[in-house]
PDB file of C-alpha atoms in Angstrom:
ATOM      1  CA  MET A 295     137.682  85.568  45.546  1.00  0.00           C
ATOM      2  CA  THR A 296     136.580  87.896  42.779  1.00  0.00           C
ATOM      3  CA  ASP A 297     138.184  91.288  42.341  1.00  0.00           C
ATOM      4  CA  LEU A 298     134.863  92.921  43.198  1.00  0.00           C
ATOM      5  CA  HIS A 299     134.687  90.948  46.449  1.00  0.00           C
ATOM      6  CA  SER A 300     138.210  92.005  47.416  1.00  0.00           C
ATOM      7  CA  TYR A 301     137.390  95.656  46.610  1.00  0.00           C
ATOM      8  CA  TYR A 302     134.394  95.551  48.948  1.00  0.00           C
ATOM      9  CA  LEU A 303     136.510  93.973  51.679  1.00  0.00           C
ATOM     10  CA  SER A 304     139.234  96.611  51.394  1.00  0.00           C
ATOM     11  CA  THR A 305     136.868  99.604  51.200  1.00  0.00           C
ATOM     12  CA  LEU A 306     137.052 102.098  54.046  1.00  0.00           C
ATOM     13  CA  TYR A 307     133.491 102.759  55.228  1.00  0.00           C
ATOM     14  CA  LYS A 308     133.798 106.296  56.588  1.00  0.00           C
ATOM     15  CA  VAL A 309     131.142 108.072  58.663  1.00  0.00           C
ATOM     16  CA  GLU A 310     130.810 111.771  59.454  1.00  0.00           C
ATOM     17  CA  ASP A 311     132.236 112.637  62.871  1.00  0.00           C
ATOM     18  CA  PHE A 312     133.969 109.244  63.239  1.00  0.00           C
ATOM     19  CA  LYS A 313     137.764 109.418  63.490  1.00  0.00           C
ATOM     20  CA  HIS A 314     138.208 105.940  62.013  1.00  0.00           C
ATOM     21  CA  PRO A 315     136.407 104.079  59.207  1.00  0.00           C
ATOM     22  CA  ILE A 316     134.327 100.952  59.683  1.00  0.00           C
ATOM     23  CA  VAL A 317     136.336  97.929  58.525  1.00  0.00           C
ATOM     24  CA  ILE A 318     134.866  94.554  57.552  1.00  0.00           C
ATOM     25  CA  GLY A 319     135.574  91.908  60.184  1.00  0.00           C
ATOM     26  CA  GLN A 320     136.241  94.387  62.982  1.00  0.00           C
ATOM     27  CA  THR A 321     134.184  96.010  65.702  1.00  0.00           C
ATOM     28  CA  HIS A 322     134.244  99.805  65.700  1.00  0.00           C
ATOM     29  CA  LEU A 323     134.599 101.554  69.070  1.00  0.00           C
ATOM     30  CA  GLU A 324     132.934 104.829  68.035  1.00  0.00           C
ATOM     31  CA  LEU A 325     130.015 102.964  66.477  1.00  0.00           C
ATOM     32  CA  GLU A 326     129.690 100.717  69.530  1.00  0.00           C
ATOM     33  CA  GLY A 327     129.510 103.802  71.756  1.00  0.00           C
ATOM     34  CA  LEU A 328     126.833 105.369  69.565  1.00  0.00           C
ATOM     35  CA  LEU A 329     124.777 102.159  69.554  1.00  0.00           C
ATOM     36  CA  LEU A 330     124.963 102.055  73.350  1.00  0.00           C
ATOM     37  CA  LYS A 331     124.086 105.748  73.690  1.00  0.00           C
ATOM     38  CA  ARG A 332     121.070 105.390  71.359  1.00  0.00           C
ATOM     39  CA  ASN A 333     120.038 102.002  72.800  1.00  0.00           C
ATOM     40  CA  VAL A 334     120.172 100.422  69.325  1.00  0.00           C
ATOM     41  CA  THR A 335     121.398  96.923  68.493  1.00  0.00           C
ATOM     42  CA  HIS A 336     121.539  96.845  64.658  1.00  0.00           C
ATOM     43  CA  TRP A 337     123.051  99.015  61.953  1.00  0.00           C
ATOM     44  CA  SER A 338     123.512  99.005  58.189  1.00  0.00           C
ATOM     45  CA  TYR A 339     125.739 100.952  55.810  1.00  0.00           C
ATOM     46  CA  LEU A 340     124.143 101.546  52.396  1.00  0.00           C
ATOM     47  CA  THR A 341     124.439 103.505  49.190  1.00  0.00           C
ATOM     48  CA  ALA A 342     122.472 103.823  45.960  1.00  0.00           C
ATOM     49  CA  TRP A 343     125.536 104.765  43.879  1.00  0.00           C
ATOM     50  CA  ASN A 344     126.599 102.771  40.838  1.00  0.00           C
ATOM     51  CA  PRO A 345     123.888 100.083  40.645  1.00  0.00           C
ATOM     52  CA  LYS A 346     125.291  96.575  40.161  1.00  0.00           C
ATOM     53  CA  SER A 347     128.755  98.215  40.244  1.00  0.00           C
ATOM     54  CA  GLN A 348     128.176 100.009  36.931  1.00  0.00           C
ATOM     55  CA  SER A 349     129.523 103.570  36.999  1.00  0.00           C
ATOM     56  CA  LEU A 350     127.005 106.369  36.609  1.00  0.00           C
ATOM     57  CA  PRO A 351     127.571 110.130  36.461  1.00  0.00           C
ATOM     58  CA  ASN A 352     127.847 111.761  39.901  1.00  0.00           C
ATOM     59  CA  ASP A 353     124.658 113.803  39.445  1.00  0.00           C
ATOM     60  CA  GLU A 354     122.654 110.639  38.699  1.00  0.00           C
ATOM     61  CA  ASN A 355     124.246 108.860  41.675  1.00  0.00           C
ATOM     62  CA  ARG A 356     123.384 111.773  43.970  1.00  0.00           C
ATOM     63  CA  THR A 357     119.767 111.713  42.778  1.00  0.00           C
ATOM     64  CA  ARG A 358     119.606 107.963  43.455  1.00  0.00           C
ATOM     65  CA  ASN A 359     121.131 108.476  46.901  1.00  0.00           C
ATOM     66  CA  GLN A 360     118.635 111.229  47.714  1.00  0.00           C
ATOM     67  CA  THR A 361     115.805 108.811  46.869  1.00  0.00           C
ATOM     68  CA  LEU A 362     117.384 106.201  49.155  1.00  0.00           C
ATOM     69  CA  PHE A 363     117.754 108.809  51.910  1.00  0.00           C
ATOM     70  CA  ASN A 364     114.075 109.753  51.584  1.00  0.00           C
ATOM     71  CA  GLU A 365     113.055 106.092  51.951  1.00  0.00           C
ATOM     72  CA  ILE A 366     115.278 105.612  54.993  1.00  0.00           C
ATOM     73  CA  HIS A 367     114.048 108.851  56.558  1.00  0.00           C
ATOM     74  CA  ALA A 368     110.430 107.726  56.185  1.00  0.00           C
ATOM     75  CA  LYS A 369     110.999 105.491  59.211  1.00  0.00           C
ATOM     76  CA  PRO A 370     111.524 107.858  62.158  1.00  0.00           C
ATOM     77  CA  SER A 371     113.134 105.205  64.378  1.00  0.00           C
ATOM     78  CA  TYR A 372     116.309 105.262  62.254  1.00  0.00           C
ATOM     79  CA  LEU A 373     119.243 107.560  62.931  1.00  0.00           C
ATOM     80  CA  VAL A 374     121.014 108.354  59.652  1.00  0.00           C
ATOM     81  CA  LEU A 375     124.612 109.573  59.400  1.00  0.00           C
ATOM     82  CA  ASN A 376     126.327 110.530  56.157  1.00  0.00           C
ATOM     83  CA  GLY A 377     129.239 108.439  55.037  1.00  0.00           C
ATOM     84  CA  VAL A 378     131.591 107.761  52.164  1.00  0.00           C
ATOM     85  CA  GLY A 379     132.787 104.352  51.067  1.00  0.00           C
ATOM     86  CA  GLU A 380     136.307 104.907  49.773  1.00  0.00           C
ATOM     87  CA  SER A 381     139.101 102.832  48.284  1.00  0.00           C
ATOM     88  CA  PRO A 382     142.266 102.739  50.422  1.00  0.00           C
ATOM     89  CA  ASP A 383     144.147 104.778  47.803  1.00  0.00           C
ATOM     90  CA  GLY A 384     141.380 107.421  47.662  1.00  0.00           C
ATOM     91  CA  HIS A 385     140.856 107.091  43.889  1.00  0.00           C
ATOM     92  CA  TRP A 386     137.268 105.879  44.191  1.00  0.00           C
ATOM     93  CA  SER A 387     134.412 106.793  46.524  1.00  0.00           C
ATOM     94  CA  GLU A 388     130.643 106.553  46.903  1.00  0.00           C
ATOM     95  CA  GLU A 389     128.450 108.685  49.141  1.00  0.00           C
ATOM     96  CA  SER A 390     126.696 106.418  51.636  1.00  0.00           C
ATOM     97  CA  PHE A 391     124.625 106.273  54.812  1.00  0.00           C
ATOM     98  CA  LEU A 392     125.144 104.628  58.173  1.00  0.00           C
ATOM     99  CA  VAL A 393     121.671 103.746  59.440  1.00  0.00           C
ATOM    100  CA  LEU A 394     121.339 102.929  63.117  1.00  0.00           C
ATOM    101  CA  GLY A 395     118.378 100.689  63.879  1.00  0.00           C
ATOM    102  CA  MET A 396     118.219  99.061  60.435  1.00  0.00           C
ATOM    103  CA  THR A 397     118.391  95.275  60.436  1.00  0.00           C
ATOM    104  CA  GLU A 398     120.078  93.155  57.791  1.00  0.00           C
ATOM    105  CA  LYS A 399     116.684  92.072  56.449  1.00  0.00           C
ATOM    106  CA  GLU A 400     115.582  95.690  55.985  1.00  0.00           C
ATOM    107  CA  ALA A 401     118.900  96.542  54.329  1.00  0.00           C
ATOM    108  CA  VAL A 402     118.593  93.600  51.905  1.00  0.00           C
ATOM    109  CA  PHE A 403     115.238  94.974  50.750  1.00  0.00           C
ATOM    110  CA  LEU A 404     116.705  98.429  50.027  1.00  0.00           C
ATOM    111  CA  ALA A 405     119.906  97.036  48.510  1.00  0.00           C
ATOM    112  CA  LYS A 406     117.826  95.005  46.055  1.00  0.00           C
ATOM    113  CA  LYS A 407     115.577  97.947  45.281  1.00  0.00           C
ATOM    114  CA  PHE A 408     118.593 100.152  44.511  1.00  0.00           C
ATOM    115  CA  GLU A 409     120.455  97.310  42.735  1.00  0.00           C
ATOM    116  CA  GLN A 410     123.418  97.140  45.071  1.00  0.00           C
ATOM    117  CA  ASN A 411     125.641  94.062  44.948  1.00  0.00           C
ATOM    118  CA  ALA A 412     126.508  94.315  48.631  1.00  0.00           C
ATOM    119  CA  PHE A 413     126.235  96.345  51.801  1.00  0.00           C
ATOM    120  CA  VAL A 414     127.753  96.336  55.280  1.00  0.00           C
ATOM    121  CA  CYS A 415     125.854  95.658  58.473  1.00  0.00           C
ATOM    122  CA  GLY A 416     126.350  94.663  62.050  1.00  0.00           C
ATOM    123  CA  GLU A 417     125.043  94.210  65.543  1.00  0.00           C
ATOM    124  CA  LYS A 418     126.188  95.640  68.836  1.00  0.00           C
ATOM    125  CA  GLY A 419     129.279  93.810  70.076  1.00  0.00           C
ATOM    126  CA  LYS A 420     129.937  92.024  66.782  1.00  0.00           C
ATOM    127  CA  PRO A 421     132.272  92.796  63.860  1.00  0.00           C
ATOM    128  CA  ALA A 422     131.094  94.523  60.679  1.00  0.00           C
ATOM    129  CA  ARG A 423     129.917  92.082  58.003  1.00  0.00           C
ATOM    130  CA  LEU A 424     129.824  92.323  54.236  1.00  0.00           C
ATOM    131  CA  VAL A 425     126.528  90.988  52.861  1.00  0.00           C
ATOM    132  CA  PHE A 426     126.134  90.138  49.186  1.00  0.00           C
ATOM    133  CA  VAL A 427     122.726  90.544  47.590  1.00  0.00           C
ATOM    134  CA  GLU A 428     121.280  87.893  45.303  1.00  0.00           C
ATOM    135  CA  PHE A 429     119.107  89.055  42.440  1.00  0.00           C
ATOM    136  CA  SER A 430     116.542  86.713  40.919  1.00  0.00           C
TER     137      SER A 430
END
């Protein structure tokens, strides 16, 4: 397993108003409740920060994330919550979005467009999954 892969697996995928972060390989009770309440089956957790894991200045990352947000918000069926992907020691973080109603296929398209190596997604009743993006 590459270091990058292990970093993604250990990242804490935090969401505003959630007491606990989303963790790869686990179901998340707060998220499950929200999916049920909103009658949604799919979700994705995305960012536009640091394309291909290359560090950029925060202002450039925020501009990229705003562009991603605008694209996500163009589809009114999505519910978007702000999040932060954070290393367990708190030394690294990226502003992110939890998007209810976004399928893995839709997330792959955006992840490629914003040059993200990976993203997190899931379905109601199933554990969070890390999905790596292949670039041609």
